[in-house]
PDB file of C-alpha atoms in Angstrom:
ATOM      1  CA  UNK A1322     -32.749 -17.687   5.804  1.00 47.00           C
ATOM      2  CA  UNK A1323     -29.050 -16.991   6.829  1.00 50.00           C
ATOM      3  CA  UNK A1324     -26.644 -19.392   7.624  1.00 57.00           C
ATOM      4  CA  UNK A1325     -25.399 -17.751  10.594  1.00 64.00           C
ATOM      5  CA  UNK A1326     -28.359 -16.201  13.026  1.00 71.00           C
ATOM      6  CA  UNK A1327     -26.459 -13.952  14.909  1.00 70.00           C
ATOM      7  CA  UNK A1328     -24.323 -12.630  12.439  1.00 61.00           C
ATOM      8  CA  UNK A1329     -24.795  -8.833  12.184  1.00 64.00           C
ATOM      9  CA  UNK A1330     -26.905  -7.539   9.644  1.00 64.00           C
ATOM     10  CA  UNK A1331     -25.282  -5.753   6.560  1.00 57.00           C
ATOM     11  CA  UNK A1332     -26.155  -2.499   5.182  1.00 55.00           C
ATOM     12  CA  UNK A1333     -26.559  -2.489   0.960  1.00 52.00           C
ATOM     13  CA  UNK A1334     -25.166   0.550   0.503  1.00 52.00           C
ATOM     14  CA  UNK A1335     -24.954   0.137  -3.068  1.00 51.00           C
ATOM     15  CA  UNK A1336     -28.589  -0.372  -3.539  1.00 51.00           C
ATOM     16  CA  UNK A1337     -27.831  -3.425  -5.633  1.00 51.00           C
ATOM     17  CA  UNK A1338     -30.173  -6.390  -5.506  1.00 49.00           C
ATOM     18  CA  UNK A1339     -27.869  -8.658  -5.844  1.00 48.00           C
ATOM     19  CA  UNK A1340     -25.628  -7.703  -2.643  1.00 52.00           C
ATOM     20  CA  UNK A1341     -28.777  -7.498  -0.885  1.00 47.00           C
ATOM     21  CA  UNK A1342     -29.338 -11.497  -2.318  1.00 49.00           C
ATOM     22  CA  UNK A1343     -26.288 -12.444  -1.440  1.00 51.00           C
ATOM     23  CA  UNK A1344     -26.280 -14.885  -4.296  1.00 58.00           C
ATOM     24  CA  UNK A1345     -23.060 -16.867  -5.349  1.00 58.00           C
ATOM     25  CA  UNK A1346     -21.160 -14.881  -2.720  1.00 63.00           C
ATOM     26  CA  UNK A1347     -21.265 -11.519  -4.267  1.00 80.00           C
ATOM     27  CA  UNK A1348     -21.479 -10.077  -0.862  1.00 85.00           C
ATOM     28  CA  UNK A1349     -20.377  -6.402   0.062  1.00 86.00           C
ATOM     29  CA  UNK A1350     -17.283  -7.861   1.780  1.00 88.00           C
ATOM     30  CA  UNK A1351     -16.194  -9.981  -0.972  1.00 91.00           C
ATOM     31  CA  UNK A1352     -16.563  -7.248  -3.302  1.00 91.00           C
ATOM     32  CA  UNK A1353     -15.079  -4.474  -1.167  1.00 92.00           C
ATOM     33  CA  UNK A1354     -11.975  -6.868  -0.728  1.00 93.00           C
ATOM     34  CA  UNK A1355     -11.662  -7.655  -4.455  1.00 94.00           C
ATOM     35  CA  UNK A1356     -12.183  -3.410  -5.219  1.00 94.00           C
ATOM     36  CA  UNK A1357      -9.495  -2.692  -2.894  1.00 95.00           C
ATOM     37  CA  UNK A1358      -6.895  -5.295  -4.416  1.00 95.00           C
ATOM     38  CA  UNK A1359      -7.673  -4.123  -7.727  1.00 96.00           C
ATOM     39  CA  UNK A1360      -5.401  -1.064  -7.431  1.00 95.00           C
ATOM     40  CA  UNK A1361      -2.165  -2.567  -6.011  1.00 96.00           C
ATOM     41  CA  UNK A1362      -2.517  -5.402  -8.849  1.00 97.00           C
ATOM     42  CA  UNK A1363      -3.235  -2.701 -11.464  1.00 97.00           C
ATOM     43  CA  UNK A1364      -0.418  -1.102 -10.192  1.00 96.00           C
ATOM     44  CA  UNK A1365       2.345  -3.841 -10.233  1.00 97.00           C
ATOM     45  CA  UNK A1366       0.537  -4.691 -13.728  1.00 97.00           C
ATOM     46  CA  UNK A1367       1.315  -1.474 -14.825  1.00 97.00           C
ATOM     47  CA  UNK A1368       5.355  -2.221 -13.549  1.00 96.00           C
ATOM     48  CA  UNK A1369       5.143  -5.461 -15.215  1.00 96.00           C
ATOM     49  CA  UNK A1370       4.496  -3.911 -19.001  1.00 96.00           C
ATOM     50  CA  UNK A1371       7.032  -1.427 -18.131  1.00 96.00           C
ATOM     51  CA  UNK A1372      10.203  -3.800 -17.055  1.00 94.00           C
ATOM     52  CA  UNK A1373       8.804  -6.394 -19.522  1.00 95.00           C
ATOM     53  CA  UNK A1374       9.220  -3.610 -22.361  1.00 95.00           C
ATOM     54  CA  UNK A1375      12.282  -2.695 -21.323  1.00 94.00           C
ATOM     55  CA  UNK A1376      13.893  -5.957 -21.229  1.00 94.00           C
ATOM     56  CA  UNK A1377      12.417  -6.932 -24.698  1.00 93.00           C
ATOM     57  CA  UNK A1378      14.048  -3.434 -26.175  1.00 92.00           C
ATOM     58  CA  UNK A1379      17.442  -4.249 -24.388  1.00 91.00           C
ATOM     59  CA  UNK A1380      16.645  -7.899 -25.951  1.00 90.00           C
ATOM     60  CA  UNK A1381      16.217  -6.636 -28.902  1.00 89.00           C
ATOM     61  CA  UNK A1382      18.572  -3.960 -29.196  1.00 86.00           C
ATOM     62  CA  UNK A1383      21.357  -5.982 -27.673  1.00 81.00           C
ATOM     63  CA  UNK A1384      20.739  -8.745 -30.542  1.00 77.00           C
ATOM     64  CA  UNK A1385      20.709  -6.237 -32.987  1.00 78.00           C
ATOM     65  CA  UNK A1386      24.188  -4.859 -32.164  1.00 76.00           C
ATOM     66  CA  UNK A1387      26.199  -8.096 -31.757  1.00 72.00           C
ATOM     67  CA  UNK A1388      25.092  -9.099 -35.347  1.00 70.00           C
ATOM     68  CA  UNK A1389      26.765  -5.974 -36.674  1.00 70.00           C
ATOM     69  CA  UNK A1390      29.835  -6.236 -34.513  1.00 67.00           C
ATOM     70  CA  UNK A1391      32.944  -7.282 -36.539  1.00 56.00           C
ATOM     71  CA  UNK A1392      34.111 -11.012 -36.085  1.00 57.00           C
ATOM     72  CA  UNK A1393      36.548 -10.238 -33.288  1.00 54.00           C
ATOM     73  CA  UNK A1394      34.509  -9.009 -30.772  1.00 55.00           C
ATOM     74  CA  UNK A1395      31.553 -11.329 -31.516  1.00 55.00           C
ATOM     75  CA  UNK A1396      33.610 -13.839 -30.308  1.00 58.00           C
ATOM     76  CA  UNK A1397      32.174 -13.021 -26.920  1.00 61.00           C
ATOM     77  CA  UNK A1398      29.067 -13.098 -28.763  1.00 63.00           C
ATOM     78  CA  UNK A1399      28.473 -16.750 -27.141  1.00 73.00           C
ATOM     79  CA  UNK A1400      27.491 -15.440 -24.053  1.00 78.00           C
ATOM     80  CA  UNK A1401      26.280 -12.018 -24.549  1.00 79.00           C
ATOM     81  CA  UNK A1402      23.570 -14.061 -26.980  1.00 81.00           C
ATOM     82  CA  UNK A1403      22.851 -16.099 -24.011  1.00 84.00           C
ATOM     83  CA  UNK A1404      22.580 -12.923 -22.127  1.00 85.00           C
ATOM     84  CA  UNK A1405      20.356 -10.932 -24.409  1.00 87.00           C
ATOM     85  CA  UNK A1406      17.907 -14.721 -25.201  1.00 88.00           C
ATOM     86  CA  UNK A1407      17.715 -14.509 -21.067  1.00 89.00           C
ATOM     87  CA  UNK A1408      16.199 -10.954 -20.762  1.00 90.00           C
ATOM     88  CA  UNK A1409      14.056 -11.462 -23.773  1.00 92.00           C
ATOM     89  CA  UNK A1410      12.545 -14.522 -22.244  1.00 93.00           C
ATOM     90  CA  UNK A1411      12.118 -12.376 -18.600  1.00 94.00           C
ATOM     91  CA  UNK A1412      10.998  -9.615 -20.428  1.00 95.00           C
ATOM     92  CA  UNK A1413       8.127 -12.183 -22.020  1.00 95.00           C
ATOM     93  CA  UNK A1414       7.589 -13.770 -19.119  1.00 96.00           C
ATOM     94  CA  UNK A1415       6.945  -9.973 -17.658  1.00 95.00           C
ATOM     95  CA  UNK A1416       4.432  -8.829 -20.000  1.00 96.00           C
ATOM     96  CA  UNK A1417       2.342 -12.296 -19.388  1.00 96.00           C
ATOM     97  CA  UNK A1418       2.163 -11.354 -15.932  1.00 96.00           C
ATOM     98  CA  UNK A1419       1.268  -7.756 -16.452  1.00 96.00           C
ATOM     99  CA  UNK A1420      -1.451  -8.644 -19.066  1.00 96.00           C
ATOM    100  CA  UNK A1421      -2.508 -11.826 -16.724  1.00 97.00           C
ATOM    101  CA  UNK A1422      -2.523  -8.980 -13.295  1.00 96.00           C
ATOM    102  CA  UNK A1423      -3.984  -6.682 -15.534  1.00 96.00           C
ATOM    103  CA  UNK A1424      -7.105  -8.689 -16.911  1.00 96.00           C
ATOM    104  CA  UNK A1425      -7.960  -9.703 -12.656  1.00 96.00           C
ATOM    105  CA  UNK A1426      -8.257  -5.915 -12.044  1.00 96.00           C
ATOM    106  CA  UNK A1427     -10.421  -5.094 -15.451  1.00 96.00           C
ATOM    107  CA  UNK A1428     -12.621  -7.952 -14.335  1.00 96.00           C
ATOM    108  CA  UNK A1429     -12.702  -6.697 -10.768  1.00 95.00           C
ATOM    109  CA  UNK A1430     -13.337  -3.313 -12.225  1.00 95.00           C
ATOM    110  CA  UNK A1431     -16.883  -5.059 -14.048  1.00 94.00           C
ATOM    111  CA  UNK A1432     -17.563  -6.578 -10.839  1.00 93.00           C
ATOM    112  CA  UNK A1433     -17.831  -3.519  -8.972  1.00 92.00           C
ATOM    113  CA  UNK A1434     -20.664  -2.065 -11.245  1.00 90.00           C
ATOM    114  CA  UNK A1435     -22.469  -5.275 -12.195  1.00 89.00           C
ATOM    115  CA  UNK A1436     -22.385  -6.965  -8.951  1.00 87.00           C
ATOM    116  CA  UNK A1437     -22.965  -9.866 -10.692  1.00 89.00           C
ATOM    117  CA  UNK A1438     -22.109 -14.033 -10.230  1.00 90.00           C
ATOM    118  CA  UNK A1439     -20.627 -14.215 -13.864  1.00 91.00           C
ATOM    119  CA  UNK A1440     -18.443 -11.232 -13.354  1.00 93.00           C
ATOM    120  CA  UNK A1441     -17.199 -12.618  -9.480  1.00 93.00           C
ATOM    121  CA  UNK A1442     -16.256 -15.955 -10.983  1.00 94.00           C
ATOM    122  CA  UNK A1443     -14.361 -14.401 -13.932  1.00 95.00           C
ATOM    123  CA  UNK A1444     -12.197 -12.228 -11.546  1.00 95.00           C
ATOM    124  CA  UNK A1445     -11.439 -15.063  -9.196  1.00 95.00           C
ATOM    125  CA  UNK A1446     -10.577 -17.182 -12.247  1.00 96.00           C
ATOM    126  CA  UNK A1447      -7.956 -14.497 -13.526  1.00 96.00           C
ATOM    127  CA  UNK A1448      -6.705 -14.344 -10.377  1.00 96.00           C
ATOM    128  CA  UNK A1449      -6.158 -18.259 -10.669  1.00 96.00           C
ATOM    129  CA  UNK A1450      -4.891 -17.931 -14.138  1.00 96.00           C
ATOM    130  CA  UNK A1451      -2.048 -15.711 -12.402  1.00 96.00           C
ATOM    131  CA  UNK A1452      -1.166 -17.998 -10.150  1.00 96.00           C
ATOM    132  CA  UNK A1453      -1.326 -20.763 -12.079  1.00 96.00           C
ATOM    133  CA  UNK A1454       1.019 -19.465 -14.646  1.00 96.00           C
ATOM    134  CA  UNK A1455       3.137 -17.736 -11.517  1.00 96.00           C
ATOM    135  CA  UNK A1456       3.558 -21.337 -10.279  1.00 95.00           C
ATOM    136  CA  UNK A1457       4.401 -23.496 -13.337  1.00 96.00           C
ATOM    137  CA  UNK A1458       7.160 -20.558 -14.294  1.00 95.00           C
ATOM    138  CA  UNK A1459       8.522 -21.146 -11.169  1.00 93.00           C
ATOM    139  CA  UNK A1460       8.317 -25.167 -11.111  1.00 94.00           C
ATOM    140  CA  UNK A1461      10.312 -24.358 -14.498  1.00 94.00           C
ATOM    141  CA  UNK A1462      12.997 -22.713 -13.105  1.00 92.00           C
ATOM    142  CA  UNK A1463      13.389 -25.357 -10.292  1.00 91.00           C
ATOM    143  CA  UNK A1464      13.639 -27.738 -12.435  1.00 93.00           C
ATOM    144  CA  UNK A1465      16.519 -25.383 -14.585  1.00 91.00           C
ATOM    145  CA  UNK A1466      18.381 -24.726 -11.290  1.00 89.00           C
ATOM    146  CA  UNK A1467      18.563 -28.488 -10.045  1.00 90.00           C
ATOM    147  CA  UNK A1468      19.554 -29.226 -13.549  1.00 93.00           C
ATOM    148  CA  UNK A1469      22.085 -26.710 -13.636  1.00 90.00           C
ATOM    149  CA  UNK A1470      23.514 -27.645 -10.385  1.00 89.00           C
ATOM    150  CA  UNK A1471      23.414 -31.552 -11.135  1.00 92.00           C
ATOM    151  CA  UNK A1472      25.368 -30.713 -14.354  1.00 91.00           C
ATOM    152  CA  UNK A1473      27.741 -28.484 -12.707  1.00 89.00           C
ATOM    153  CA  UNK A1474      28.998 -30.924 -10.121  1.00 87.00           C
ATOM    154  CA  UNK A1475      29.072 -33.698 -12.592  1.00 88.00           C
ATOM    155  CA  UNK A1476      31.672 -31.635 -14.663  1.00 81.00           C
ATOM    156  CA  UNK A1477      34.210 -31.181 -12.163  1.00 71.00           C
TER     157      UNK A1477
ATOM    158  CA  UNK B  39     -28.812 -18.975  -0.477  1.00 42.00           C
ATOM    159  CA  UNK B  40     -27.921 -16.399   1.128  1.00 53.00           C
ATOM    160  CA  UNK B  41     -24.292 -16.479   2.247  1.00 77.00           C
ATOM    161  CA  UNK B  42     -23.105 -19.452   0.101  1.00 85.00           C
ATOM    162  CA  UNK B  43     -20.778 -19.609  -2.486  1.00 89.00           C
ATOM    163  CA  UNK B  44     -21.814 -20.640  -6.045  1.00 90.00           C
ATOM    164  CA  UNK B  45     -20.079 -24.207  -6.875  1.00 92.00           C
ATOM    165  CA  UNK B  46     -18.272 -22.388  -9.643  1.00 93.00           C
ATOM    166  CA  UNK B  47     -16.303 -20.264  -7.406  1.00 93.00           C
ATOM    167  CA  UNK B  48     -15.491 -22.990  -5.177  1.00 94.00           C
ATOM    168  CA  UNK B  49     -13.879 -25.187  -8.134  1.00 94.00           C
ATOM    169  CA  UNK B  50     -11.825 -21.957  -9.155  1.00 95.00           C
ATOM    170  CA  UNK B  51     -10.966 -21.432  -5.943  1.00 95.00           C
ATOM    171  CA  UNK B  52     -10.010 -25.583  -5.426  1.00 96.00           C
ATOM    172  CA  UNK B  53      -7.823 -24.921  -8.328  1.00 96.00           C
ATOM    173  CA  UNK B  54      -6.146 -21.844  -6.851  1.00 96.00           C
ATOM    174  CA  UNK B  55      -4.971 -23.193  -3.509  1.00 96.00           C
ATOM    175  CA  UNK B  56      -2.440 -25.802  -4.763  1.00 96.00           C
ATOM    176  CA  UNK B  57      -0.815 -23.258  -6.911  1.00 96.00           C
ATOM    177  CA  UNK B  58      -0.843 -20.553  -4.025  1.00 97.00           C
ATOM    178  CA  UNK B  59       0.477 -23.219  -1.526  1.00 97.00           C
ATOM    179  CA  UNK B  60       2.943 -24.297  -3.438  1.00 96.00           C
ATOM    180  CA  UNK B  61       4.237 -20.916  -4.636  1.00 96.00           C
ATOM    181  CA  UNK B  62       4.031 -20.203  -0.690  1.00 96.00           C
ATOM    182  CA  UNK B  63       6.253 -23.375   0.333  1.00 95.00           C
ATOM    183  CA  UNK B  64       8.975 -22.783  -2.849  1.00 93.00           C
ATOM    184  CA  UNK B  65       9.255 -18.791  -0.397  1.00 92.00           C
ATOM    185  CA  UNK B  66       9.830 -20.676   2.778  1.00 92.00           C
ATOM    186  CA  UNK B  67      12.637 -22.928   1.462  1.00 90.00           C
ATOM    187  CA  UNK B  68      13.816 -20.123  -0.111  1.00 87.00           C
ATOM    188  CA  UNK B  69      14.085 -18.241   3.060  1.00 87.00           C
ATOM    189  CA  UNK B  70      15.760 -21.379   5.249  1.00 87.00           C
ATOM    190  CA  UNK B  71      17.991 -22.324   2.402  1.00 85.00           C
ATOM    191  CA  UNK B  72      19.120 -18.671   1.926  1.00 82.00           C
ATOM    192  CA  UNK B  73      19.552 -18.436   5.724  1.00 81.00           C
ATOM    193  CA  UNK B  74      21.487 -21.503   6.485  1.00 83.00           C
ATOM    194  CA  UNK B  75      23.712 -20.041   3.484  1.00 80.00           C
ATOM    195  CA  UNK B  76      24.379 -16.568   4.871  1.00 77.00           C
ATOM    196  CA  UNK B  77      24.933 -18.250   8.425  1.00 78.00           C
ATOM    197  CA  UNK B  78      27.352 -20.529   6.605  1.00 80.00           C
ATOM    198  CA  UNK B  79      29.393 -17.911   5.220  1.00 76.00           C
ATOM    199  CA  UNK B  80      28.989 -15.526   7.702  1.00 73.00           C
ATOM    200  CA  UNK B  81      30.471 -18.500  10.485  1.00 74.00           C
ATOM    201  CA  UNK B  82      33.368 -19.150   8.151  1.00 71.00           C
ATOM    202  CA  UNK B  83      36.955 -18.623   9.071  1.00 54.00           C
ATOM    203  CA  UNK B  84      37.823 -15.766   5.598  1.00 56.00           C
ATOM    204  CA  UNK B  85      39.795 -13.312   6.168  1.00 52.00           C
ATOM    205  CA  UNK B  86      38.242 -11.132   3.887  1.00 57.00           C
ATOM    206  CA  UNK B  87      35.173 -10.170   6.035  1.00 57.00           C
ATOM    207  CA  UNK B  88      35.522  -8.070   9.116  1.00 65.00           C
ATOM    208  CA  UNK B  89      33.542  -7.183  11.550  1.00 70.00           C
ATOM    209  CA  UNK B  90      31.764  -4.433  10.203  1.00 72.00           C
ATOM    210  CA  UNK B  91      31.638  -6.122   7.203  1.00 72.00           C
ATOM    211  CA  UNK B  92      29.593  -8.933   8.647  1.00 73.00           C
ATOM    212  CA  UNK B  93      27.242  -6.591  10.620  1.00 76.00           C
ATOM    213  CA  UNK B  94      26.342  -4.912   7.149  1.00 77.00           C
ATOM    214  CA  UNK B  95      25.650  -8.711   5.241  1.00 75.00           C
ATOM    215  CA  UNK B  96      24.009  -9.535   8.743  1.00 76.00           C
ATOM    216  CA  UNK B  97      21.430  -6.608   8.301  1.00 79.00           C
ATOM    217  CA  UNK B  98      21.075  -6.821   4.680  1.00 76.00           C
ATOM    218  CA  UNK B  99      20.413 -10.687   4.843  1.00 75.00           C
ATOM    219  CA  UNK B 100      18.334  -9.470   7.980  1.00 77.00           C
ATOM    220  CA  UNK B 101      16.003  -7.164   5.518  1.00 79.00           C
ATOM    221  CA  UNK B 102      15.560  -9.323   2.169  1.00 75.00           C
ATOM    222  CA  UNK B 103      14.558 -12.260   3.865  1.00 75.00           C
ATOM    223  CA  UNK B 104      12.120 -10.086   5.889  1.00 77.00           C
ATOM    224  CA  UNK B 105      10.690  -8.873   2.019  1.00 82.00           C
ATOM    225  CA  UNK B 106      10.435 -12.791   1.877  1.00 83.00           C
ATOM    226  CA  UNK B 107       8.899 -14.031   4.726  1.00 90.00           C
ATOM    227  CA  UNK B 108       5.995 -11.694   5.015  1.00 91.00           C
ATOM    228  CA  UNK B 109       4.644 -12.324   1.556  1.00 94.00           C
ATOM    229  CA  UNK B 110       5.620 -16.338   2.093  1.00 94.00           C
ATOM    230  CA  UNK B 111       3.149 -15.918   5.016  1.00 94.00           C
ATOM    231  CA  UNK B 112       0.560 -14.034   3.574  1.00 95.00           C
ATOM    232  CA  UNK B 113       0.288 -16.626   0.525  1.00 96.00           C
ATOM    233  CA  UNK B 114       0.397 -19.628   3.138  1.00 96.00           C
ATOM    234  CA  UNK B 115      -2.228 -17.993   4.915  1.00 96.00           C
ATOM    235  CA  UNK B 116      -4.416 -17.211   1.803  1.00 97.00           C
ATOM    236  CA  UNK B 117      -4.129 -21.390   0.753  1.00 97.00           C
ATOM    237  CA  UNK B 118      -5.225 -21.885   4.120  1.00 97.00           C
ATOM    238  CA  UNK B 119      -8.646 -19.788   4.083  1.00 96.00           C
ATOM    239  CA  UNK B 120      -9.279 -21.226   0.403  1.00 96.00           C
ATOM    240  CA  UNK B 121      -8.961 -24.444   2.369  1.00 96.00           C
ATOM    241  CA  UNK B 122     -11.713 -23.366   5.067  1.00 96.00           C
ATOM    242  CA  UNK B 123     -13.741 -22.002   1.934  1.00 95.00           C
ATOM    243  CA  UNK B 124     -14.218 -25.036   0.555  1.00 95.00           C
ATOM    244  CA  UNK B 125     -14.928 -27.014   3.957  1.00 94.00           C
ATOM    245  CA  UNK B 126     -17.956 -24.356   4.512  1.00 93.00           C
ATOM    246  CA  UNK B 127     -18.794 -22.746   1.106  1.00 91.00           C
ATOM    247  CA  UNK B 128     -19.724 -19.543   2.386  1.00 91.00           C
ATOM    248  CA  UNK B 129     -19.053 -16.107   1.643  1.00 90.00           C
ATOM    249  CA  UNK B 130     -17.824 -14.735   5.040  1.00 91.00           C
ATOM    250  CA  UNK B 131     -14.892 -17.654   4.517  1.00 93.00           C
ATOM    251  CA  UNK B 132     -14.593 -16.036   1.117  1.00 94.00           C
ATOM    252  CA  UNK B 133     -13.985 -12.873   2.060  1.00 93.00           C
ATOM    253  CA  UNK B 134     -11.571 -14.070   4.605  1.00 94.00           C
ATOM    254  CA  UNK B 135      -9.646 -15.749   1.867  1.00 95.00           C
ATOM    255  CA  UNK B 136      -9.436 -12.406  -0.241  1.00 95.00           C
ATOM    256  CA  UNK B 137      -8.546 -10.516   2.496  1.00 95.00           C
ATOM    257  CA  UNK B 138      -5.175 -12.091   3.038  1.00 96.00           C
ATOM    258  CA  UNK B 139      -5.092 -12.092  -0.763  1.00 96.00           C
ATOM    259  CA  UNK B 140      -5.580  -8.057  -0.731  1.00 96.00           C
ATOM    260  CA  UNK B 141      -2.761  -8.070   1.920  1.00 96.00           C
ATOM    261  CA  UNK B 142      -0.271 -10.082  -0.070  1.00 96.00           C
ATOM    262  CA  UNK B 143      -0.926  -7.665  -2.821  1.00 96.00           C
ATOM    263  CA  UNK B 144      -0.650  -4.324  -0.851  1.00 96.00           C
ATOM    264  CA  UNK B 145       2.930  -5.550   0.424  1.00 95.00           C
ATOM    265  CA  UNK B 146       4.058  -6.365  -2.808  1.00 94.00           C
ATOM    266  CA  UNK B 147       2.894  -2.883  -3.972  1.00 95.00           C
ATOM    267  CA  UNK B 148       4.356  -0.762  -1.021  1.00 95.00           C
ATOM    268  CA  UNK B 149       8.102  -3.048  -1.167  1.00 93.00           C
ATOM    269  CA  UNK B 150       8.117  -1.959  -5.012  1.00 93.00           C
ATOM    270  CA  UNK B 151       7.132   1.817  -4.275  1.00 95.00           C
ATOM    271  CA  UNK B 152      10.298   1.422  -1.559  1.00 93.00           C
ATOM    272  CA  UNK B 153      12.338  -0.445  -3.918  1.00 91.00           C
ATOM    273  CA  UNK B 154      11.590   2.586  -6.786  1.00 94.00           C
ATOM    274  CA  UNK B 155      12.040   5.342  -4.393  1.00 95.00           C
ATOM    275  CA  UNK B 156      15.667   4.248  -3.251  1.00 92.00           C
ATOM    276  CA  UNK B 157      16.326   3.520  -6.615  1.00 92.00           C
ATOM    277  CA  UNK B 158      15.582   6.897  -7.908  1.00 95.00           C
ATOM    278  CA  UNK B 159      17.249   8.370  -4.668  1.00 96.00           C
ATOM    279  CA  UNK B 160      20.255   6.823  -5.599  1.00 94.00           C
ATOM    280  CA  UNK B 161      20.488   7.860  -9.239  1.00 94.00           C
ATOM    281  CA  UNK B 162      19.866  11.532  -8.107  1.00 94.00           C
ATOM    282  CA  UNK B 163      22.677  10.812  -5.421  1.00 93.00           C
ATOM    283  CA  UNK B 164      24.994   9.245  -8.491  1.00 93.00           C
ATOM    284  CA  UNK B 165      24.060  12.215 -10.731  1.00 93.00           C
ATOM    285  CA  UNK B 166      25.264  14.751  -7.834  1.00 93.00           C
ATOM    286  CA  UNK B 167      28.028  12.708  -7.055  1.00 92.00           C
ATOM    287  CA  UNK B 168      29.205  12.739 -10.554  1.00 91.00           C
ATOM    288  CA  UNK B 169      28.630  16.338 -11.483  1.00 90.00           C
ATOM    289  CA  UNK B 170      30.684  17.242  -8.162  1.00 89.00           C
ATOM    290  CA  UNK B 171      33.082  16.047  -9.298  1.00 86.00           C
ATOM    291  CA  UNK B 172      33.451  16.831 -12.787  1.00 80.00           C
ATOM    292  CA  UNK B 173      33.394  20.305 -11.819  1.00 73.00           C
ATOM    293  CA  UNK B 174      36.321  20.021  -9.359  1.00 62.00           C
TER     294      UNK B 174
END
C-alpha cells in the first residue's frame, strides 16, 4: 500500500522488479538522480587524478632538482622544500578525492543495472566517504590557518 | 514498503548531513569574511587604487564569490533535505535530497569546464602574443 494515495503512479520503464517494489528506496527517481550525477562526479574525478598527478610530478621533480643543486643556491632550498612538501601533500590529497569521486560513480554505475538495495547503500556511502574526508581536510586546514595566524601575531 | 527508505540508507545518510552542513557553513563564512575584506580594502583611503581599478576588484570579487555562494547554497540545501529524509524515511524525500546533490555537482562541473576553457583561451592568446612579437 503506498504511503502517499494520491501520489501519481510511476511508470517501470526499466522492467526491473525491484523499481516496481520500491524496496529500500531504489525508486526510478532516486536512481535517475544518482545516474545523472554520476557523470559530472566522474568527470571532476577524472580532473582530480589529473592535477593530483601533476602536482606529485612537480613534487617530485622539484625535490629531485634542489638535491642536485650546488650548496649556494640550495640555500633557498628552505622554502622551495616547503614549497615542493606543499604540492606533494595537495597533489595526495587530489588523488584521494579523485579515487574517493571516482568509486561513488563506479558504484552508481552497478546501481543502474542491478537496481538493487546493496548497490544504493554502497553509492550513498561513497558519496559519504567523500564528504567525510572533504570535511575533516578542511577542519585540518582551519585549524592550520588559525594556528598560523595566532603564531603570526604573537611574533610581532 | 513501498516508498520507504531501508534503515541503512538513513544511517548513511545521518552520517552525511553533518559533514555536508558543515562543509556548507565553512562556504558561507568564507563568503562574508572574504566580503567584509574586499569592502575593507576597497573603502580604504590608498592611493594606489583608482577608480577603474576598483570597478575591476569590484567585479572580480563580484564573480568568485558568486562561484561561492551558489555551491554554499546548494550544499546547505542538500543537509537540509537529508534532514527531512530522516524525519519521513521515504524515498520521494530521498530523491529530493539527491537532487540538490546532482545540482551541486553539475555546477561544480560546468565552473571547471569555464575555468579550463579561459584557461586554454588564454594560453593560445599568450602563445600569439608571444610569437607576434618575436617575429617583429
Amino acid at each position: 500500500m503506498a504511503d502517499n494515495p494520491y501520489e501519481a503512479p510511476s511508470a517501470n520503464l526499466s522492467g526491473n522488479e525491484t523499481f516496481a517494489a520500491h524496496t529500500g528506496g531504489v525508486t526510478q527517481g532516486v536512481v535517475e538522480q544518482l545516474r545523472r550525477t554520476k557523470g559530472w562526479t566522474r568527470f571532476i574525478s577524472v580532473l582530480c587524478f589529473i592535477f593530483g598527478g601533476l602536482l606529485l610530478v612537480v613534487a617530485i621533480f622539484g625535490g629531485s632538482q634542489l638535491s642536485t643543486m650546488s650548496r649556494s643556491v640550495r640555500g633557498m632550498g628552505g622554502i622551495l622544500g616547503l614549497l615542493m612538501l606543499i604540492y606533494g601533500v595537495i597533489g595526495v590529497l587530489q588523488l584521494v578525492f579523485g579515487v574517493k569521486l571516482g568509486g561513488f560513480s563506479s558504484a552508481v554505475q552497478r546501481l543502474m543495472y542491478s537496481a538493487q538495495e546493496r548497490d544504493l547503500e554502497d553509492a550513498l556511502d561513497r558519496q559519504r566517504s567523500f564528504w567525510v574526508f572533504a570535511g575533516v581536510t578542511m577542519l585540518i586546514f582551519l585549524i592550520l590557518g588559525i594556528v598560523g595566524m595566532v603564531a603570526a601575531f604573537s611574533l610581532r | 514498503m513501498s516508498g520507504r527508505v531501508s534503515p541503512r540508507v538513513l544511517d548513511i545518510m545521518s552520517r552525511t548531513k553533518g559533514w555536508v552542513r558543515f562543509i556548507a557553513v565553512l562556504m558561507f563564512v568564507n563568503f562574508g569574511l572574504t566580503v567584509i575584506n574586499n569592502i575593507v580594502i576597497l573603502n580604504s583611503s590608498s592611493r594606489s587604487f583608482g577608480d577603474s581599478d576598483r570597478v575591476g576588484q569590484f567585479i572580480g570579487l563580484a564573480v568568485m564569490l558568486l562561484l561561492y555562494l551558489y555551491p554554499a547554497v546548494k550544499l546547505n540545501s542538500y543537509a537540509s533535505r537529508i534532514g527531512a529524509l530522516l524525519q519521513s524515511g521515504r524515498a520521494a524525500d530521498l530523491d529530493a535530497a539527491l537532487n540538490e546533490h546532482r545540482a551541486f555537482w553539475r555546477y561544480v562541473g560546468i565552473v571547471v569546464i569555464v575555468l579550463i576553457s579561459i584557461f586554454i583561451v588564454f594560453i593560445f592568446f599568450t602563445i600569439a602574443v608571444t610569437a607576434s612579437r618575436a617575429r617583429f
